[in-house]
mmCIF file of N, CA and C in Angstrom:
data_model
loop_
_atom_site.group_PDB
_atom_site.id
_atom_site.type_symbol
_atom_site.label_atom_id
_atom_site.label_comp_id
_atom_site.label_asym_id
_atom_site.label_seq_id
_atom_site.Cartn_x
_atom_site.Cartn_y
_atom_site.Cartn_z
ATOM 1 N N ILE A 1 -8.814 -5.303 -12.082
ATOM 2 C CA ILE A 1 -10.249 -5.491 -12.438
ATOM 3 C C ILE A 1 -10.375 -7.059 -12.077
ATOM 4 N N PHE A 2 -11.552 -7.135 -11.301
ATOM 5 C CA PHE A 2 -11.958 -8.523 -10.825
ATOM 6 C C PHE A 2 -13.449 -8.683 -10.769
ATOM 7 N N TYR A 3 -13.898 -9.964 -10.516
ATOM 8 C CA TYR A 3 -15.266 -10.281 -10.328
ATOM 9 C C TYR A 3 -15.435 -10.807 -9.014
ATOM 10 N N ALA A 4 -16.691 -10.596 -8.551
ATOM 11 C CA ALA A 4 -17.069 -11.074 -7.208
ATOM 12 C C ALA A 4 -18.529 -11.426 -7.201
ATOM 13 N N ASN A 5 -19.075 -12.125 -6.201
ATOM 14 C CA ASN A 5 -20.538 -12.286 -5.958
ATOM 15 C C ASN A 5 -20.770 -11.389 -4.788
ATOM 16 N N ASN A 6 -21.981 -10.732 -4.974
ATOM 17 C CA ASN A 6 -22.596 -9.956 -3.718
ATOM 18 C C ASN A 6 -23.225 -10.783 -3.011
ATOM 19 N N PRO A 7 -23.803 -10.353 -1.775
ATOM 20 C CA PRO A 7 -24.576 -11.222 -0.903
ATOM 21 C C PRO A 7 -25.950 -11.685 -1.566
ATOM 22 N N LEU A 8 -26.398 -10.981 -2.578
ATOM 23 C CA LEU A 8 -27.495 -11.655 -3.174
ATOM 24 C C LEU A 8 -27.252 -12.512 -4.394
ATOM 25 N N GLY A 9 -25.905 -12.884 -4.499
ATOM 26 C CA GLY A 9 -25.538 -13.790 -5.609
ATOM 27 C C GLY A 9 -25.367 -13.354 -6.857
ATOM 28 N N GLN A 10 -25.457 -11.895 -7.038
ATOM 29 C CA GLN A 10 -25.074 -11.305 -8.291
ATOM 30 C C GLN A 10 -23.819 -11.157 -8.576
ATOM 31 N N LEU A 11 -23.435 -11.297 -9.863
ATOM 32 C CA LEU A 11 -21.964 -11.195 -10.322
ATOM 33 C C LEU A 11 -21.673 -9.574 -10.215
ATOM 34 N N VAL A 12 -20.461 -9.201 -9.698
ATOM 35 C CA VAL A 12 -20.096 -7.760 -9.469
ATOM 36 C C VAL A 12 -18.842 -7.580 -10.089
ATOM 37 N N PHE A 13 -18.879 -6.492 -10.942
ATOM 38 C CA PHE A 13 -17.440 -6.060 -11.599
ATOM 39 C C PHE A 13 -16.864 -5.007 -10.728
ATOM 40 N N ILE A 14 -15.556 -5.335 -10.373
ATOM 41 C CA ILE A 14 -14.874 -4.260 -9.532
ATOM 42 C C ILE A 14 -13.564 -3.901 -10.262
ATOM 43 N N ASP A 15 -13.698 -2.504 -10.491
ATOM 44 C CA ASP A 15 -12.336 -1.934 -11.084
ATOM 45 C C ASP A 15 -11.532 -1.191 -10.123
ATOM 46 N N GLN A 16 -10.660 -1.713 -9.712
ATOM 47 C CA GLN A 16 -9.700 -1.197 -8.428
ATOM 48 C C GLN A 16 -8.377 -0.828 -9.276
ATOM 49 N N ARG A 17 -7.951 0.331 -8.715
ATOM 50 C CA ARG A 17 -6.726 0.942 -9.079
ATOM 51 C C ARG A 17 -6.096 1.362 -7.797
ATOM 52 N N MET A 18 -4.770 1.097 -7.675
ATOM 53 C CA MET A 18 -3.930 1.373 -6.550
ATOM 54 C C MET A 18 -2.718 2.205 -6.930
ATOM 55 N N SER A 19 -2.293 3.247 -5.905
ATOM 56 C CA SER A 19 -0.924 3.829 -6.286
ATOM 57 C C SER A 19 -0.287 3.936 -4.858
ATOM 58 N N LEU A 20 1.106 3.895 -5.004
ATOM 59 C CA LEU A 20 1.828 3.935 -3.702
ATOM 60 C C LEU A 20 2.834 5.079 -3.843
ATOM 61 N N ASP A 21 3.076 5.927 -2.828
ATOM 62 C CA ASP A 21 4.016 6.687 -2.646
ATOM 63 C C ASP A 21 5.003 6.244 -1.460
ATOM 64 N N ALA A 22 6.146 6.250 -1.603
ATOM 65 C CA ALA A 22 7.076 6.002 -0.400
ATOM 66 C C ALA A 22 8.131 7.072 -0.233
ATOM 67 N N HIS A 23 8.204 7.565 0.924
ATOM 68 C CA HIS A 23 9.185 8.495 1.173
ATOM 69 C C HIS A 23 10.101 8.127 2.260
ATOM 70 N N ALA A 24 11.419 7.820 1.955
ATOM 71 C CA ALA A 24 12.299 7.153 2.777
ATOM 72 C C ALA A 24 13.377 8.160 3.361
ATOM 73 N N ASN A 25 13.458 8.105 4.547
ATOM 74 C CA ASN A 25 14.645 8.927 5.347
ATOM 75 C C ASN A 25 15.784 8.140 5.646
ATOM 76 N N LEU A 26 16.938 8.475 5.312
ATOM 77 C CA LEU A 26 18.240 7.801 5.608
ATOM 78 C C LEU A 26 18.847 8.573 6.642
ATOM 79 N N VAL A 27 19.265 8.108 7.763
ATOM 80 C CA VAL A 27 19.868 8.686 8.876
ATOM 81 C C VAL A 27 21.344 8.222 8.933
ATOM 82 N N PHE A 28 22.211 9.128 8.960
ATOM 83 C CA PHE A 28 23.613 8.739 9.014
ATOM 84 C C PHE A 28 24.070 9.166 10.301
ATOM 85 N N GLU A 29 24.762 8.344 11.054
ATOM 86 C CA GLU A 29 25.077 8.608 12.409
ATOM 87 C C GLU A 29 26.523 8.343 12.600
ATOM 88 N N GLU A 30 27.541 9.169 12.866
ATOM 89 C CA GLU A 30 28.968 8.895 13.088
ATOM 90 C C GLU A 30 29.142 8.166 14.322
ATOM 91 N N MET A 31 29.653 6.900 14.186
ATOM 92 C CA MET A 31 30.006 6.104 15.368
ATOM 93 C C MET A 31 31.459 6.406 15.941
ATOM 94 N N SER A 32 32.319 6.554 14.991
ATOM 95 C CA SER A 32 33.655 6.887 15.182
ATOM 96 C C SER A 32 34.236 7.484 13.822
ATOM 97 N N PRO A 33 35.401 8.121 13.752
ATOM 98 C CA PRO A 33 35.900 8.646 12.617
ATOM 99 C C PRO A 33 35.946 7.674 11.306
ATOM 100 N N ARG A 34 36.002 6.401 11.643
ATOM 101 C CA ARG A 34 35.942 5.418 10.474
ATOM 102 C C ARG A 34 34.677 4.696 10.518
ATOM 103 N N GLN A 35 33.770 5.012 11.310
ATOM 104 C CA GLN A 35 32.460 4.010 11.255
ATOM 105 C C GLN A 35 31.193 4.945 11.318
ATOM 106 N N THR A 36 30.362 4.599 10.281
ATOM 107 C CA THR A 36 29.058 5.342 10.370
ATOM 108 C C THR A 36 27.941 4.310 10.335
ATOM 109 N N ARG A 37 26.939 4.505 11.082
ATOM 110 C CA ARG A 37 25.764 3.793 11.206
ATOM 111 C C ARG A 37 24.647 4.381 10.322
ATOM 112 N N VAL A 38 23.924 3.559 9.439
ATOM 113 C CA VAL A 38 23.077 4.141 8.571
ATOM 114 C C VAL A 38 21.767 3.336 8.830
ATOM 115 N N SER A 39 20.616 4.127 9.010
ATOM 116 C CA SER A 39 19.252 3.390 9.149
ATOM 117 C C SER A 39 18.248 4.093 8.200
ATOM 118 N N ALA A 40 17.432 3.259 7.846
ATOM 119 C CA ALA A 40 16.298 3.840 6.892
ATOM 120 C C ALA A 40 14.929 3.674 7.467
ATOM 121 N N ASN A 41 14.110 4.702 7.260
ATOM 122 C CA ASN A 41 12.750 4.648 7.632
ATOM 123 C C ASN A 41 11.861 5.182 6.567
ATOM 124 N N THR A 42 10.662 4.472 6.323
ATOM 125 C CA THR A 42 9.965 4.788 5.114
ATOM 126 C C THR A 42 8.530 5.212 5.591
ATOM 127 N N LEU A 43 7.816 6.101 4.897
ATOM 128 C CA LEU A 43 6.513 6.337 5.108
ATOM 129 C C LEU A 43 5.714 6.015 3.933
ATOM 130 N N TYR A 44 4.867 5.098 3.881
ATOM 131 C CA TYR A 44 4.143 4.487 2.861
ATOM 132 C C TYR A 44 2.821 5.232 2.840
ATOM 133 N N THR A 45 2.375 5.697 1.708
ATOM 134 C CA THR A 45 1.026 6.105 1.349
ATOM 135 C C THR A 45 0.420 5.344 0.271
ATOM 136 N N VAL A 46 -0.733 4.639 0.579
ATOM 137 C CA VAL A 46 -1.335 3.844 -0.520
ATOM 138 C C VAL A 46 -2.728 4.381 -0.794
ATOM 139 N N ARG A 47 -3.058 4.586 -2.020
ATOM 140 C CA ARG A 47 -4.426 5.223 -2.418
ATOM 141 C C ARG A 47 -5.108 3.919 -3.020
ATOM 142 N N ARG A 48 -6.291 3.630 -2.747
ATOM 143 C CA ARG A 48 -7.095 2.684 -3.610
ATOM 144 C C ARG A 48 -8.382 3.487 -3.986
ATOM 145 N N GLN A 49 -8.623 3.327 -5.382
ATOM 146 C CA GLN A 49 -9.859 3.729 -5.925
ATOM 147 C C GLN A 49 -10.552 2.584 -6.494
ATOM 148 N N GLN A 50 -11.899 2.599 -6.278
ATOM 149 C CA GLN A 50 -12.603 1.408 -6.650
ATOM 150 C C GLN A 50 -14.107 1.989 -7.245
ATOM 151 N N ALA A 51 -14.385 1.291 -8.451
ATOM 152 C CA ALA A 51 -15.774 1.349 -9.011
ATOM 153 C C ALA A 51 -16.440 0.082 -9.144
ATOM 154 N N VAL A 52 -17.530 -0.014 -8.512
ATOM 155 C CA VAL A 52 -18.387 -1.208 -8.474
ATOM 156 C C VAL A 52 -19.502 -1.073 -9.320
ATOM 157 N N SER A 53 -19.678 -2.181 -10.130
ATOM 158 C CA SER A 53 -21.128 -2.163 -11.032
ATOM 159 C C SER A 53 -21.551 -3.646 -11.072
ATOM 160 N N TYR A 54 -22.859 -3.614 -11.229
ATOM 161 C CA TYR A 54 -23.550 -4.907 -11.554
ATOM 162 C C TYR A 54 -24.685 -4.628 -12.376
ATOM 163 N N GLN A 55 -25.203 -5.724 -13.080
ATOM 164 C CA GLN A 55 -26.309 -5.523 -13.815
ATOM 165 C C GLN A 55 -26.171 -4.421 -14.745
ATOM 166 N N GLY A 56 -24.802 -4.151 -15.314
ATOM 167 C CA GLY A 56 -24.644 -3.122 -16.319
ATOM 168 C C GLY A 56 -24.568 -1.683 -15.814
ATOM 169 N N GLN A 57 -24.794 -1.423 -14.545
ATOM 170 C CA GLN A 57 -24.920 -0.220 -13.851
ATOM 171 C C GLN A 57 -23.773 0.238 -12.879
ATOM 172 N N LEU A 58 -23.132 1.311 -12.932
ATOM 173 C CA LEU A 58 -22.188 1.642 -11.779
ATOM 174 C C LEU A 58 -22.967 1.860 -10.514
ATOM 175 N N ARG A 59 -22.553 1.030 -9.568
ATOM 176 C CA ARG A 59 -23.276 1.160 -8.116
ATOM 177 C C ARG A 59 -22.665 2.037 -7.206
ATOM 178 N N SER A 60 -21.316 2.145 -7.082
ATOM 179 C CA SER A 60 -20.692 2.836 -6.135
ATOM 180 C C SER A 60 -19.143 3.079 -6.587
ATOM 181 N N THR A 61 -18.672 4.121 -6.047
ATOM 182 C CA THR A 61 -17.226 4.663 -6.215
ATOM 183 C C THR A 61 -16.829 4.844 -4.829
ATOM 184 N N ASN A 62 -15.525 4.689 -4.651
ATOM 185 C CA ASN A 62 -14.891 5.092 -3.509
ATOM 186 C C ASN A 62 -13.413 5.210 -3.586
ATOM 187 N N ALA A 63 -12.769 6.052 -2.774
ATOM 188 C CA ALA A 63 -11.266 6.315 -2.742
ATOM 189 C C ALA A 63 -10.969 6.279 -1.349
ATOM 190 N N ASP A 64 -10.022 5.546 -0.960
ATOM 191 C CA ASP A 64 -9.415 5.556 0.583
ATOM 192 C C ASP A 64 -8.021 5.530 0.329
ATOM 193 N N THR A 65 -7.390 6.053 1.412
ATOM 194 C CA THR A 65 -5.936 6.338 1.519
ATOM 195 C C THR A 65 -5.447 5.808 3.013
ATOM 196 N N ILE A 66 -4.305 5.146 2.924
ATOM 197 C CA ILE A 66 -3.986 4.674 4.284
ATOM 198 C C ILE A 66 -2.339 4.950 4.358
ATOM 199 N N SER A 67 -1.833 5.188 5.475
ATOM 200 C CA SER A 67 -0.329 5.478 5.537
ATOM 201 C C SER A 67 0.118 4.499 6.733
ATOM 202 N N PHE A 68 1.302 4.210 6.546
ATOM 203 C CA PHE A 68 1.956 3.493 7.531
ATOM 204 C C PHE A 68 3.485 3.528 7.427
ATOM 205 N N ASN A 69 4.274 3.261 8.412
ATOM 206 C CA ASN A 69 5.771 3.400 8.445
ATOM 207 C C ASN A 69 6.437 1.997 8.222
ATOM 208 N N SER A 70 7.823 2.101 8.037
ATOM 209 C CA SER A 70 8.496 0.875 7.932
ATOM 210 C C SER A 70 8.133 -0.039 9.121
ATOM 211 N N GLY A 71 8.098 -1.427 8.867
ATOM 212 C CA GLY A 71 7.744 -2.410 9.913
ATOM 213 C C GLY A 71 6.190 -2.334 10.370
ATOM 214 N N GLY A 72 5.462 -1.521 9.655
ATOM 215 C CA GLY A 72 4.060 -1.443 10.075
ATOM 216 C C GLY A 72 3.127 -1.947 9.031
ATOM 217 N N SER A 73 1.934 -1.649 9.165
ATOM 218 C CA SER A 73 0.809 -1.953 8.065
ATOM 219 C C SER A 73 -0.428 -1.038 8.164
ATOM 220 N N GLY A 74 -1.153 -1.097 7.166
ATOM 221 C CA GLY A 74 -2.555 -0.230 7.243
ATOM 222 C C GLY A 74 -3.489 -1.195 6.538
ATOM 223 N N VAL A 75 -4.753 -0.836 7.021
ATOM 224 C CA VAL A 75 -6.079 -1.584 6.573
ATOM 225 C C VAL A 75 -6.835 -0.727 5.850
ATOM 226 N N PHE A 76 -7.199 -1.137 4.534
ATOM 227 C CA PHE A 76 -8.302 -0.418 3.912
ATOM 228 C C PHE A 76 -9.662 -0.869 4.398
ATOM 229 N N PRO A 77 -10.628 -0.158 4.496
ATOM 230 C CA PRO A 77 -11.943 -0.753 5.050
ATOM 231 C C PRO A 77 -12.552 -1.556 3.954
ATOM 232 N N ALA A 78 -13.378 -2.477 4.256
ATOM 233 C CA ALA A 78 -14.136 -3.346 3.420
ATOM 234 C C ALA A 78 -14.986 -2.364 2.449
ATOM 235 N N ALA A 79 -14.737 -2.828 1.037
ATOM 236 C CA ALA A 79 -15.504 -2.106 -0.019
ATOM 237 C C ALA A 79 -15.728 -3.022 -1.167
ATOM 238 N N GLY A 80 -16.701 -2.784 -1.971
ATOM 239 C CA GLY A 80 -16.850 -3.680 -3.187
ATOM 240 C C GLY A 80 -17.242 -5.041 -2.916
ATOM 241 N N ASP A 81 -15.945 -5.805 -2.534
ATOM 242 C CA ASP A 81 -16.055 -7.186 -2.383
ATOM 243 C C ASP A 81 -16.414 -7.653 -0.892
ATOM 244 N N GLY A 82 -16.587 -6.638 -0.064
ATOM 245 C CA GLY A 82 -16.957 -6.869 1.292
ATOM 246 C C GLY A 82 -15.691 -7.274 2.251
ATOM 247 N N LEU A 83 -14.661 -7.190 1.776
ATOM 248 C CA LEU A 83 -13.445 -7.743 2.421
ATOM 249 C C LEU A 83 -12.469 -6.559 2.730
ATOM 250 N N PRO A 84 -11.873 -6.316 4.067
ATOM 251 C CA PRO A 84 -10.864 -5.311 4.173
ATOM 252 C C PRO A 84 -9.652 -5.810 3.445
ATOM 253 N N SER A 85 -8.671 -4.932 3.178
ATOM 254 C CA SER A 85 -7.433 -5.252 2.490
ATOM 255 C C SER A 85 -6.285 -4.724 3.516
ATOM 256 N N ARG A 86 -5.339 -5.502 3.786
ATOM 257 C CA ARG A 86 -4.256 -5.072 4.489
ATOM 258 C C ARG A 86 -2.975 -4.880 3.731
ATOM 259 N N CYS A 87 -2.200 -3.765 3.763
ATOM 260 C CA CYS A 87 -0.937 -3.576 3.147
ATOM 261 C C CYS A 87 0.072 -3.757 4.374
ATOM 262 N N ILE A 88 1.147 -4.306 4.040
ATOM 263 C CA ILE A 88 2.185 -4.630 4.931
ATOM 264 C C ILE A 88 3.593 -4.216 4.509
ATOM 265 N N ALA A 89 4.244 -3.407 5.313
ATOM 266 C CA ALA A 89 5.729 -3.172 4.893
ATOM 267 C C ALA A 89 6.601 -4.209 5.147
ATOM 268 N N THR A 90 7.229 -4.783 4.057
ATOM 269 C CA THR A 90 8.096 -6.052 4.233
ATOM 270 C C THR A 90 9.559 -5.662 4.716
ATOM 271 N N GLY A 91 9.896 -4.453 4.389
ATOM 272 C CA GLY A 91 11.276 -4.067 4.732
ATOM 273 C C GLY A 91 12.230 -4.290 3.326
ATOM 274 N N ASP A 92 11.677 -4.769 2.367
ATOM 275 C CA ASP A 92 12.402 -4.881 1.132
ATOM 276 C C ASP A 92 13.139 -3.559 0.557
ATOM 277 N N LEU A 93 12.237 -2.491 0.544
ATOM 278 C CA LEU A 93 12.816 -1.275 0.078
ATOM 279 C C LEU A 93 13.866 -0.787 1.015
ATOM 280 N N GLU A 94 13.777 -0.898 2.222
ATOM 281 C CA GLU A 94 14.776 -0.469 3.169
ATOM 282 C C GLU A 94 15.978 -1.049 2.924
ATOM 283 N N ARG A 95 15.907 -2.448 2.836
ATOM 284 C CA ARG A 95 17.153 -3.250 2.761
ATOM 285 C C ARG A 95 17.797 -2.827 1.381
ATOM 286 N N GLU A 96 17.130 -2.817 0.325
ATOM 287 C CA GLU A 96 17.702 -2.352 -0.905
ATOM 288 C C GLU A 96 18.302 -0.964 -0.762
ATOM 289 N N LEU A 97 17.681 -0.068 -0.257
ATOM 290 C CA LEU A 97 18.405 1.288 -0.040
ATOM 291 C C LEU A 97 19.740 1.029 0.569
ATOM 292 N N LEU A 98 19.661 0.412 1.727
ATOM 293 C CA LEU A 98 20.851 0.270 2.574
ATOM 294 C C LEU A 98 21.935 -0.526 1.779
ATOM 295 N N SER A 99 21.567 -1.433 0.899
ATOM 296 C CA SER A 99 22.606 -2.180 0.280
ATOM 297 C C SER A 99 23.252 -1.376 -1.029
ATOM 298 N N ILE A 100 22.552 -0.472 -1.439
ATOM 299 C CA ILE A 100 23.113 0.522 -2.357
ATOM 300 C C ILE A 100 24.272 1.407 -1.829
ATOM 301 N N ILE A 101 24.152 1.785 -0.573
ATOM 302 C CA ILE A 101 25.138 2.819 -0.083
ATOM 303 C C ILE A 101 26.225 2.098 0.754
ATOM 304 N N ARG A 102 26.234 0.786 0.847
ATOM 305 C CA ARG A 102 27.354 0.072 1.426
ATOM 306 C C ARG A 102 28.442 0.081 0.630
#
């Protein structure tokens, strides 16, 4: 929940809720009888729900979903505050998964 000013200078109340689903695939590849290569690839799906109100009235609601893979990013369209939002896969989840199986 945050506040912003709209182009008319009015204080706008924005109630934003986000959810994340991450589906990771681990690939095990035998390099030799004693060596295995493991790689991780994740599909991220992020959902954003917003309700925008000002002057005590609900003015708009919207819901957007973006998806992207490991090493990628996705951009939500501008809404409420007038600015697009970018989500970026940092690789932290994949590194953590790979460190667990070592």
